[in-house]
Amino acid sequence: MQEIKIKLLPECEKMMPAKAHEDDAAYDLRSRVNTVLTPGKSELVPAGFMLELPVGYEAQIRPRSGLALKHSLMLTNSPGTIDAGYRGEVGVIMYNAGKQDFEIKKGDRIAQMVIAKLPEVKLVETGELSESSRGCGGFGSTGKK
């Protein structure tokens, strides 16, 4: 099992990322501050900790489905990526797509974090690609079902 070092900021003892259930894929992240998200605006909400990821790993910051469904809250750059070399405080760029202000209190769960091992790949320039059934069909090319 890979260990990931977490440094909690002062007065953030209860901000340790944690899984609600042992078999959950993601760790819940909490807000370090009280704030109000106004409709149509993005805001960086600090999560009260820093982490040290090993080379070859990333942390993905993802929205909480309940906040999305019930309050139209999303993450502007979802999923956000934290690289192994970053040592600053983890922050969540939240966006209120709803019509009402949304109050966040210190300690509220605001996002989820998945730790992922990255595959080792090498990008190789080429003049030709193999054919596929999809070809160059892009956005919306498969139609509605």
Tab-separated table of N, CA, C and O in Angstrom, residues 55-58 60 116-123:
chain	number	residue	atom	x	y	z
A	55	VAL	N	6.165	10.496	-7.099
A	55	VAL	CA	6.259	10.600	-8.554
A	55	VAL	C	5.509	9.415	-9.152
A	55	VAL	O	5.579	8.295	-8.650
A	56	GLY	N	4.729	9.684	-10.188
A	56	GLY	CA	3.939	8.627	-10.818
A	56	GLY	C	2.513	8.559	-10.302
A	56	GLY	O	1.749	7.684	-10.699
A	57	TYR	N	2.125	9.503	-9.428
A	57	TYR	CA	0.764	9.567	-8.889
A	57	TYR	C	0.193	10.960	-9.122
A	57	TYR	O	0.927	11.927	-9.285
A	58	GLU	N	-1.116	11.051	-9.119
A	58	GLU	CA	-1.815	12.332	-9.153
A	58	GLU	C	-2.987	12.257	-8.185
A	58	GLU	O	-3.446	11.179	-7.821
A	60	GLN	N	-6.916	13.633	-8.066
A	60	GLN	CA	-7.978	14.231	-8.869
A	60	GLN	C	-9.033	14.793	-7.927
A	60	GLN	O	-9.517	14.076	-7.049
A	116	ALA	N	-4.614	8.537	-7.873
A	116	ALA	CA	-4.482	7.603	-8.993
A	116	ALA	C	-3.015	7.413	-9.382
A	116	ALA	O	-2.252	8.381	-9.429
A	117	LYS	N	-2.664	6.169	-9.635
A	117	LYS	CA	-1.337	5.852	-10.170
A	117	LYS	C	-1.388	6.085	-11.671
A	117	LYS	O	-2.322	5.664	-12.343
A	118	LEU	N	-0.398	6.769	-12.178
A	118	LEU	CA	-0.356	7.100	-13.600
A	118	LEU	C	0.371	6.002	-14.374
A	118	LEU	O	1.393	5.487	-13.916
A	119	PRO	N	-0.129	5.672	-15.547
A	119	PRO	CA	0.584	4.686	-16.363
A	119	PRO	C	1.857	5.307	-16.930
A	119	PRO	O	1.923	6.517	-17.165
A	120	GLU	N	2.860	4.486	-17.120
A	120	GLU	CA	4.074	4.973	-17.763
A	120	GLU	C	3.874	4.848	-19.266
A	120	GLU	O	3.631	3.758	-19.773
A	121	VAL	N	3.914	5.978	-19.951
A	121	VAL	CA	3.722	5.988	-21.399
A	121	VAL	C	4.811	6.836	-22.035
A	121	VAL	O	5.461	7.646	-21.373
A	122	LYS	N	4.974	6.654	-23.323
A	122	LYS	CA	5.906	7.475	-24.102
A	122	LYS	C	5.146	7.943	-25.330
A	122	LYS	O	4.579	7.132	-26.067
A	123	LEU	N	5.111	9.244	-25.563
A	123	LEU	CA	4.466	9.782	-26.753
A	123	LEU	C	5.458	9.717	-27.908
A	123	LEU	O	6.610	10.154	-27.779
